[in-house]
Coordinates of N, CA and C in Angstrom, one line a residue:
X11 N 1.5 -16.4 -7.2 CA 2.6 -15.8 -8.0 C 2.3 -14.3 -8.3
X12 N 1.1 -14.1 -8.5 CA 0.6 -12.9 -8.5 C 1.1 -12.0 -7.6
X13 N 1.0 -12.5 -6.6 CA 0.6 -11.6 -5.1 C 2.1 -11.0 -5.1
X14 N 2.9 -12.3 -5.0 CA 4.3 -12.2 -5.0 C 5.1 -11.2 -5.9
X15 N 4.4 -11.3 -7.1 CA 5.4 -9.9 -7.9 C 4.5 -8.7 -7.5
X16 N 3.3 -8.5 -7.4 CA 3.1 -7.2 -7.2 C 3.7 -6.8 -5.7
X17 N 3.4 -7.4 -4.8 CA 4.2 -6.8 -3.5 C 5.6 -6.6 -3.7
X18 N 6.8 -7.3 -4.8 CA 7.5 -7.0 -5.0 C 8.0 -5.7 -5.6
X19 N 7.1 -5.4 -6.6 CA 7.3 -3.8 -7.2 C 6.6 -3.0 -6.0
X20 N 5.5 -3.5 -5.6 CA 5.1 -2.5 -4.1 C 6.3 -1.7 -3.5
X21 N 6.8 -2.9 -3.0 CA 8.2 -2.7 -2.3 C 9.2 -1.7 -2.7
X22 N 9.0 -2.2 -4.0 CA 10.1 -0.8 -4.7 C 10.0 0.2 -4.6
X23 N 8.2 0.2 -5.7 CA 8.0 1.9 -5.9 C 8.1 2.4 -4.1
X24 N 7.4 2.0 -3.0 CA 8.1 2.2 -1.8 C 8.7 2.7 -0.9
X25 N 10.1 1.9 -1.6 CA 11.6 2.1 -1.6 C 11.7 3.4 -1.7
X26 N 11.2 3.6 -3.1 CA 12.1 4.6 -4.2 C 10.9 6.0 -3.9
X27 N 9.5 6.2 -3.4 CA 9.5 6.8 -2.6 C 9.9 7.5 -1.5
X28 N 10.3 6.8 -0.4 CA 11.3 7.5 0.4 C 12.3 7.6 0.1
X29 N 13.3 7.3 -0.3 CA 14.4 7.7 -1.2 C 14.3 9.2 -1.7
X30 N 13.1 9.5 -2.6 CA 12.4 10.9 -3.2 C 12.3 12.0 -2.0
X31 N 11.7 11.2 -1.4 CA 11.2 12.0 -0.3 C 12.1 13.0 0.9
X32 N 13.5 11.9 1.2 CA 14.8 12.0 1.5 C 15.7 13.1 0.5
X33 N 15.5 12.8 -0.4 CA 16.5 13.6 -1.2 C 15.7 14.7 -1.2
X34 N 14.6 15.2 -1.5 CA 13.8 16.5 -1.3 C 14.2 17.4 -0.4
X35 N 14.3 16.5 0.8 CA 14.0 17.3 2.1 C 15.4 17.5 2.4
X36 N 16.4 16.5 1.9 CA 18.1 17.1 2.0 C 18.2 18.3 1.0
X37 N 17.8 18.6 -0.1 CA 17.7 19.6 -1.1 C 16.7 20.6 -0.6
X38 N 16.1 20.5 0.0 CA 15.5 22.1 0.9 C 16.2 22.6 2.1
X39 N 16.9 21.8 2.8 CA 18.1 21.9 3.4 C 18.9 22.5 3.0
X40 N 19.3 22.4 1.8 CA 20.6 22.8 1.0 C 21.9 21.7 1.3
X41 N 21.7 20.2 1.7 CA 22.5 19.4 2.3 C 23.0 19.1 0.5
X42 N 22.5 18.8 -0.8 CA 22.9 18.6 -1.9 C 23.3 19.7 -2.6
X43 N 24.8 19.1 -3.1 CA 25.3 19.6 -4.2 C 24.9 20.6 -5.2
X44 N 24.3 19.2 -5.8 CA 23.6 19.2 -7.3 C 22.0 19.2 -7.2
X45 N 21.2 19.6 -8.4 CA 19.8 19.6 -8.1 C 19.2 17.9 -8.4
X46 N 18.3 17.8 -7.4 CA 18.0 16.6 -7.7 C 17.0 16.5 -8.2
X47 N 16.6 15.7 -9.1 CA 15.3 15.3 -10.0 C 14.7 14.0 -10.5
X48 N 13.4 13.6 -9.2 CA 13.3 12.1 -9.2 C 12.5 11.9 -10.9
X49 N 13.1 10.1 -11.2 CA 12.9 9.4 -11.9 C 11.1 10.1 -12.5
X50 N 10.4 9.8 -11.4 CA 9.1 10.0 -11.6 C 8.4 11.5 -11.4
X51 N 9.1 12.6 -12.0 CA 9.3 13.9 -12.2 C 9.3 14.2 -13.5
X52 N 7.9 13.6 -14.2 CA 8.3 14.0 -15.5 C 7.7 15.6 -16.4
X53 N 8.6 16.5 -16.4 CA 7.7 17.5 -17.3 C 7.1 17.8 -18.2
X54 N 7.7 16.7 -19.4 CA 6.7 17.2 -20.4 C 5.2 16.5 -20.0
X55 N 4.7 16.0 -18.7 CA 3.6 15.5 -18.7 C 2.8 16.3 -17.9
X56 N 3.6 16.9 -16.9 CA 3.6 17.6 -15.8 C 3.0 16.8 -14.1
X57 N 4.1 15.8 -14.4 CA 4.0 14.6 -13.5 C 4.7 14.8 -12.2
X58 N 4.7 15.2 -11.1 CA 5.4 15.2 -10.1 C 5.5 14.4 -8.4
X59 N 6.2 13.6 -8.6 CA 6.0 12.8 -6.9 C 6.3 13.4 -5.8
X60 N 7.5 14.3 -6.7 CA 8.0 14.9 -5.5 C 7.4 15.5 -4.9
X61 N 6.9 16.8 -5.9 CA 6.1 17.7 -4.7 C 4.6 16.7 -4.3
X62 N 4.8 15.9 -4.7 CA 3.0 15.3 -4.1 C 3.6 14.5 -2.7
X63 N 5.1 14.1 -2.5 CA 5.0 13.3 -1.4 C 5.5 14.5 -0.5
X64 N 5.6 15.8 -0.6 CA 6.1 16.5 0.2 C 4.5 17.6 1.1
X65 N 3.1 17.2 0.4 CA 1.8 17.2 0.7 C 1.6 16.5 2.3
X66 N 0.7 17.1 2.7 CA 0.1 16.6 4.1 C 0.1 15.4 4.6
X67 N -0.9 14.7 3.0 CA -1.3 13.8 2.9 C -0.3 12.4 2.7
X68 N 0.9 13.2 2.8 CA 2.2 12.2 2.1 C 2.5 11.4 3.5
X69 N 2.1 11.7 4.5 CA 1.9 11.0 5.9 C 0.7 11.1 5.8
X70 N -0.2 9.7 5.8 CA -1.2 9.5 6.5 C -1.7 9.2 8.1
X71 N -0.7 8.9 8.8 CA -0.8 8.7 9.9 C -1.2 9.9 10.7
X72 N -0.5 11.1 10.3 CA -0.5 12.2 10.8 C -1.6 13.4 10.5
X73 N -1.8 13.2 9.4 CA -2.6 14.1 9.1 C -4.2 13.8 9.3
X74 N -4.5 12.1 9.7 CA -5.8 12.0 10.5 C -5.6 11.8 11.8
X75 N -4.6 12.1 12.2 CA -4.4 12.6 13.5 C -4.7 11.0 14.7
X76 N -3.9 10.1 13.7 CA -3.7 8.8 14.3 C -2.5 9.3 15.4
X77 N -1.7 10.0 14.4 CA 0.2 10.1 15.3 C -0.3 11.7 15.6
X78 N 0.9 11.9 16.5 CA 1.1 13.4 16.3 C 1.9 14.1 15.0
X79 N 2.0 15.0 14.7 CA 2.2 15.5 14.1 C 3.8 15.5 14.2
X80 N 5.2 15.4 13.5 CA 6.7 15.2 13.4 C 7.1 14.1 14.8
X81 N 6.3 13.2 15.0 CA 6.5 12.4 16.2 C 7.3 11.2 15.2
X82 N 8.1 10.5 16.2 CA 8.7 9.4 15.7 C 7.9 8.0 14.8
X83 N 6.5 8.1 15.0 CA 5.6 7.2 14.2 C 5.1 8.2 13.0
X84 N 5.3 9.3 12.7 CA 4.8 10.4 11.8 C 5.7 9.7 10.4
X85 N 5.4 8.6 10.3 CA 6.1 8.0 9.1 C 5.4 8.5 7.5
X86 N 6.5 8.3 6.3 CA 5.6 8.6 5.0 C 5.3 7.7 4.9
X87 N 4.2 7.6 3.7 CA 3.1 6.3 3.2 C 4.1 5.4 2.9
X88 N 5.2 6.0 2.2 CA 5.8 4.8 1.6 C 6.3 3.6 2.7
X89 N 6.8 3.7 4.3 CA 6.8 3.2 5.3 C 6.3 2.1 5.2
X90 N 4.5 3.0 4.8 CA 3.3 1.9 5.3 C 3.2 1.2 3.9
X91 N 3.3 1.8 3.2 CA 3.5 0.6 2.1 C 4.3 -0.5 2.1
X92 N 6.1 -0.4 2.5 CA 6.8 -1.4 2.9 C 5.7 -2.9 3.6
X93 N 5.5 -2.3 4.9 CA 5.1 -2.7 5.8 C 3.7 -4.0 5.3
X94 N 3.0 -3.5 4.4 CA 1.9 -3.7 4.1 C 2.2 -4.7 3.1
X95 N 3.2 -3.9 1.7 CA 3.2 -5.4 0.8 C 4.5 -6.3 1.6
X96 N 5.4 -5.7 2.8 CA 6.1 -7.1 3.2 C 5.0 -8.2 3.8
X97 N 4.1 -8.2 4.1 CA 3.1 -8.9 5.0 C 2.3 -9.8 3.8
X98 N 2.2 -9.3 3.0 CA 1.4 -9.6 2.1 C 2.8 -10.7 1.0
X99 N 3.6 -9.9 0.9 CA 4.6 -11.0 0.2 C 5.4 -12.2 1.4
X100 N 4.9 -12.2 2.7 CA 5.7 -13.0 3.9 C 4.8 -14.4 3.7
X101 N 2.9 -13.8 3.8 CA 2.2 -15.0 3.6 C 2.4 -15.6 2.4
X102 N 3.2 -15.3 0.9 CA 3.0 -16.0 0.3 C 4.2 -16.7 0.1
X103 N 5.7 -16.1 0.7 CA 6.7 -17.0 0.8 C 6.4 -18.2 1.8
X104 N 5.6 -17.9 2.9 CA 5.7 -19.1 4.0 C 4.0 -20.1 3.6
X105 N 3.7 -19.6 2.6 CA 2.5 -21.1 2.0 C 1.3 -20.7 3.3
X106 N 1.1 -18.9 3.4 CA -0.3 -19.4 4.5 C -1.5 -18.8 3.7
X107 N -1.6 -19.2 2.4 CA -2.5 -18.8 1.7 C -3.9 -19.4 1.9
X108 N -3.7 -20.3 2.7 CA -5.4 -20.7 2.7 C -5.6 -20.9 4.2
X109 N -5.2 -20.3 5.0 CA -5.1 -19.8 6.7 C -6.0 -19.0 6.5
X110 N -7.5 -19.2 7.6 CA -8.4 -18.3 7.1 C -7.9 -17.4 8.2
X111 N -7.2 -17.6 8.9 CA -6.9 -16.4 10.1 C -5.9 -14.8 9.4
X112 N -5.4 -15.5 8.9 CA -4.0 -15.2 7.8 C -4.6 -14.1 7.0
X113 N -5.7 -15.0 6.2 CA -6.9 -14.5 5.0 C -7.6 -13.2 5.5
X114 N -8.1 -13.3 6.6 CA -8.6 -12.3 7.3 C -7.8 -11.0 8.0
X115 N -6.5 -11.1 8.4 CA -5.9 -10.0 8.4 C -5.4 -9.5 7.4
X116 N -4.8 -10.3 6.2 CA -4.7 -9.8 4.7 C -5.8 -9.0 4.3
X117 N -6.5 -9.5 4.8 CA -7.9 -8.7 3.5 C -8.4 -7.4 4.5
X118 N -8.6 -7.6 5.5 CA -8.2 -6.1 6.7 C -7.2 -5.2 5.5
X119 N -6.0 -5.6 6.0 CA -5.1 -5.3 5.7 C -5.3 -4.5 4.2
X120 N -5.6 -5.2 3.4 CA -5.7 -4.7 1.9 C -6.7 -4.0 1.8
X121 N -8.1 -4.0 2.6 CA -9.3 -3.1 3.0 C -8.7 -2.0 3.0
X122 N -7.4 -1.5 4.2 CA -7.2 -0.1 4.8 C -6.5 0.3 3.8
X123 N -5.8 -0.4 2.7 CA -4.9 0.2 1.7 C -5.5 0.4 0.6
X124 N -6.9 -0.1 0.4 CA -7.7 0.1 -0.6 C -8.1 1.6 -0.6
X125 N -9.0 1.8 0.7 CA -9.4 3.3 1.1 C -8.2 4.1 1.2
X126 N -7.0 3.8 1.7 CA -6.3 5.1 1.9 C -5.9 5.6 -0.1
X127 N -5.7 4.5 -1.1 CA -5.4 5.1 -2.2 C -7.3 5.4 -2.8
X128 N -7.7 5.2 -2.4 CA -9.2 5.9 -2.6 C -9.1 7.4 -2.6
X129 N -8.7 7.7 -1.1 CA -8.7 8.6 -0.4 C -7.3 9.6 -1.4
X130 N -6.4 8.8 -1.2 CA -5.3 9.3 -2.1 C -5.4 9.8 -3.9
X131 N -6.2 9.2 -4.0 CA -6.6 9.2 -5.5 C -7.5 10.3 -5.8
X132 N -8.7 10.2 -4.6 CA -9.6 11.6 -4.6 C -8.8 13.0 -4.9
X133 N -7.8 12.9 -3.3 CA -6.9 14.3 -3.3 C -6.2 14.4 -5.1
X134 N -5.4 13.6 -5.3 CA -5.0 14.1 -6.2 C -5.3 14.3 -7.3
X135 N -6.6 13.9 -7.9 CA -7.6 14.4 -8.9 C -8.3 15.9 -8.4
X136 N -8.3 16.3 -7.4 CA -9.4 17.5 -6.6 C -8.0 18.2 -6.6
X137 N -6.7 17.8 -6.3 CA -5.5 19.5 -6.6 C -4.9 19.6 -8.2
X138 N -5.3 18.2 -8.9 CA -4.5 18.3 -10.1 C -3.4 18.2 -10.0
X139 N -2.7 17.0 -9.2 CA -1.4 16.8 -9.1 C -1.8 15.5 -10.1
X140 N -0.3 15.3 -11.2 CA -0.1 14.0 -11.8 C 1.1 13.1 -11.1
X141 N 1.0 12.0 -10.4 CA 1.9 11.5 -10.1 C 1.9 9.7 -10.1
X142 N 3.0 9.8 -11.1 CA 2.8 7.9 -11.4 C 3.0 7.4 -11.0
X143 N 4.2 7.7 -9.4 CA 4.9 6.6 -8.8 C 3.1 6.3 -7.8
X144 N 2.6 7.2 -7.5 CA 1.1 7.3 -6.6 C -0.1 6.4 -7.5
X145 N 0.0 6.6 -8.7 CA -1.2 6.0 -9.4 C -1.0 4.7 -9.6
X146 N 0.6 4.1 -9.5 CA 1.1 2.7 -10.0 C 0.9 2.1 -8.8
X147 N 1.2 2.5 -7.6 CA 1.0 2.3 -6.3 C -0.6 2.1 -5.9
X148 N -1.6 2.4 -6.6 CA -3.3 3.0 -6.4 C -3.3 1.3 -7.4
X149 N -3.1 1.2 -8.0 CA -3.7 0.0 -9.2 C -3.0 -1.4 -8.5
X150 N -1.4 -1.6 -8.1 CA -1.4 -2.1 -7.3 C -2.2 -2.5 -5.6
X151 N -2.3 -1.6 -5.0 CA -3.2 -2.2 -3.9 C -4.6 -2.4 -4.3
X152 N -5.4 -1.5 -5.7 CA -6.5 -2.3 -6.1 C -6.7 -4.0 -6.6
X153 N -5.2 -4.1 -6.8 CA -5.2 -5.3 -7.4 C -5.1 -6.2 -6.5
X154 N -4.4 -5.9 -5.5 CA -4.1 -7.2 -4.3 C -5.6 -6.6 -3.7
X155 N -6.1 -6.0 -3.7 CA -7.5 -5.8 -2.8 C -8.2 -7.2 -3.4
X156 N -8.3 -7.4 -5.0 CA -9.0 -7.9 -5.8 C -8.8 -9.6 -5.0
X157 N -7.6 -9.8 -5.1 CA -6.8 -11.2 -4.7 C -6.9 -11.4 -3.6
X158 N -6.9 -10.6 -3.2 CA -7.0 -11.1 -1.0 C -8.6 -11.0 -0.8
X159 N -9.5 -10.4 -1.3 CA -10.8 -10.5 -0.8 C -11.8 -12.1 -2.0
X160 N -10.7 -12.2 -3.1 CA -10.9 -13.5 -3.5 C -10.4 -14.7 -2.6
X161 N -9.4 -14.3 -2.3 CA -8.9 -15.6 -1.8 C -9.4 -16.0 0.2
X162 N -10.2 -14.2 0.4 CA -10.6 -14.4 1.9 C -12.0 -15.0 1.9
X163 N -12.8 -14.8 0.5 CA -14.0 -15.6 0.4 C -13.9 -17.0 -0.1
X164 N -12.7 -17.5 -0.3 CA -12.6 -18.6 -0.7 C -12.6 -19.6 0.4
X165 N -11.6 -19.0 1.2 CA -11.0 -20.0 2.3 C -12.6 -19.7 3.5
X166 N -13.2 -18.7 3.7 CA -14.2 -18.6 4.3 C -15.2 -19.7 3.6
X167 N -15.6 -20.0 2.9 CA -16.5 -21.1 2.5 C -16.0 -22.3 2.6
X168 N -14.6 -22.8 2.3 CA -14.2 -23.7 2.2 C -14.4 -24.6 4.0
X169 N -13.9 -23.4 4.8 CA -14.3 -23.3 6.4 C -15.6 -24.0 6.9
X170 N -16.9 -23.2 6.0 CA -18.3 -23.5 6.4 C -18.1 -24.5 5.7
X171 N -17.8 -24.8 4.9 CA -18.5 -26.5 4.0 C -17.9 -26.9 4.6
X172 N -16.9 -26.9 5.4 CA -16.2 -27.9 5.8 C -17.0 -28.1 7.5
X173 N -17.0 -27.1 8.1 CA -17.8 -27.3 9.5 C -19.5 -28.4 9.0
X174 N -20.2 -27.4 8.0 CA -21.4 -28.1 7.3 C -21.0 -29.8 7.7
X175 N -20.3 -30.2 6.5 CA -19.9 -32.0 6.8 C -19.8 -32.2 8.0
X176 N -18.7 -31.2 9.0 CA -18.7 -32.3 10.2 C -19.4 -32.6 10.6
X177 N -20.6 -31.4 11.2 CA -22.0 -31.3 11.8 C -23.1 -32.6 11.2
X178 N -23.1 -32.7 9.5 CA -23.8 -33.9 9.0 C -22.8 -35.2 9.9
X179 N -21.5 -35.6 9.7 CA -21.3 -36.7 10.2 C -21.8 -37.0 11.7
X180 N -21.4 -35.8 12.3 CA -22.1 -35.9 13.7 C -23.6 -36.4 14.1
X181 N -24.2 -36.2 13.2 CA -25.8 -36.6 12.9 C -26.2 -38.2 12.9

């Protein structure tokens, strides 16, 4: 149940990052009207997403030079976020929570998202950006990190005791 809501607000905050990200980049265009100012833009705190998703780092693919640089895979994090909590909310709609194969690309999975808001977390402590839709997003994948590397050592033992017995019956 756990897994389930947090990938669910995953998804949002997300969402509602590229969304931000889109309206930015239409508004440096001059494609908007009116000025736009995301939800998670707050000043009296001096909190900003915007300008944090419009940073290097706001593509991770690209800026470690996995993709090229404005190539059609040059996606924002929020993409890989989609991507990441749908996978993680898929295993727990379809019951493959104790698939140790399952278990193991989950917790992969939650490994790389762990480090990249590691990674994300560092930068934006080291420029002094505040940004909550980023920090809310950092506590969630620490938290599914917590749950998937519980539930990858769970089903991994369950595995060996269970090989253990056959091997005794075989005896």
């Amino acid at each position: 149940m756990i897994v389930t809501m947090l990938s669910i607000v995953g998804i949002i905050l997300s969402l509602y990052s590229i969304y931000v990200e889109h309206k930015v980049h239409m508004a440096d265009e001059g494609l908007l009207e009116e000025e736009f100012v995301a939800l998670c833009d707050i000043e009296q705190i001096g909190a900003s997403c915007s300008a944090v998703f419009q940073m290097p780092e706001g593509k991770l693919l690209s800026y470690f030079g996995i993709v090229p640089k404005d190539s059609i895979f040059d996606l924002p994090n929020g993409f890989l976020g989609i991507a990441y909590y749908g996978v993680c909310l898929t295993r727990e709609v379809f019951g493959m929570k104790n698939v140790l194969t399952w278990n193991k690309f989950i917790f992969f999975a939650s490994s790389s998202a762990l480090m990249a808001s590691i990674f994300l977390a560092i930068r934006l402590t080291q420029l002094r950006e505040l940004c909550v839709l980023c920090w809310s997003t950092h506590l969630i994948n620490s938290s599914l990190f917590y749950v998937n590397y519980k539930r990858f050592n769970l089903s991994k033992n369950k595995g060996f005791e269970l090989n253990t017995e056959s091997e005794k019956k075989s005896l």
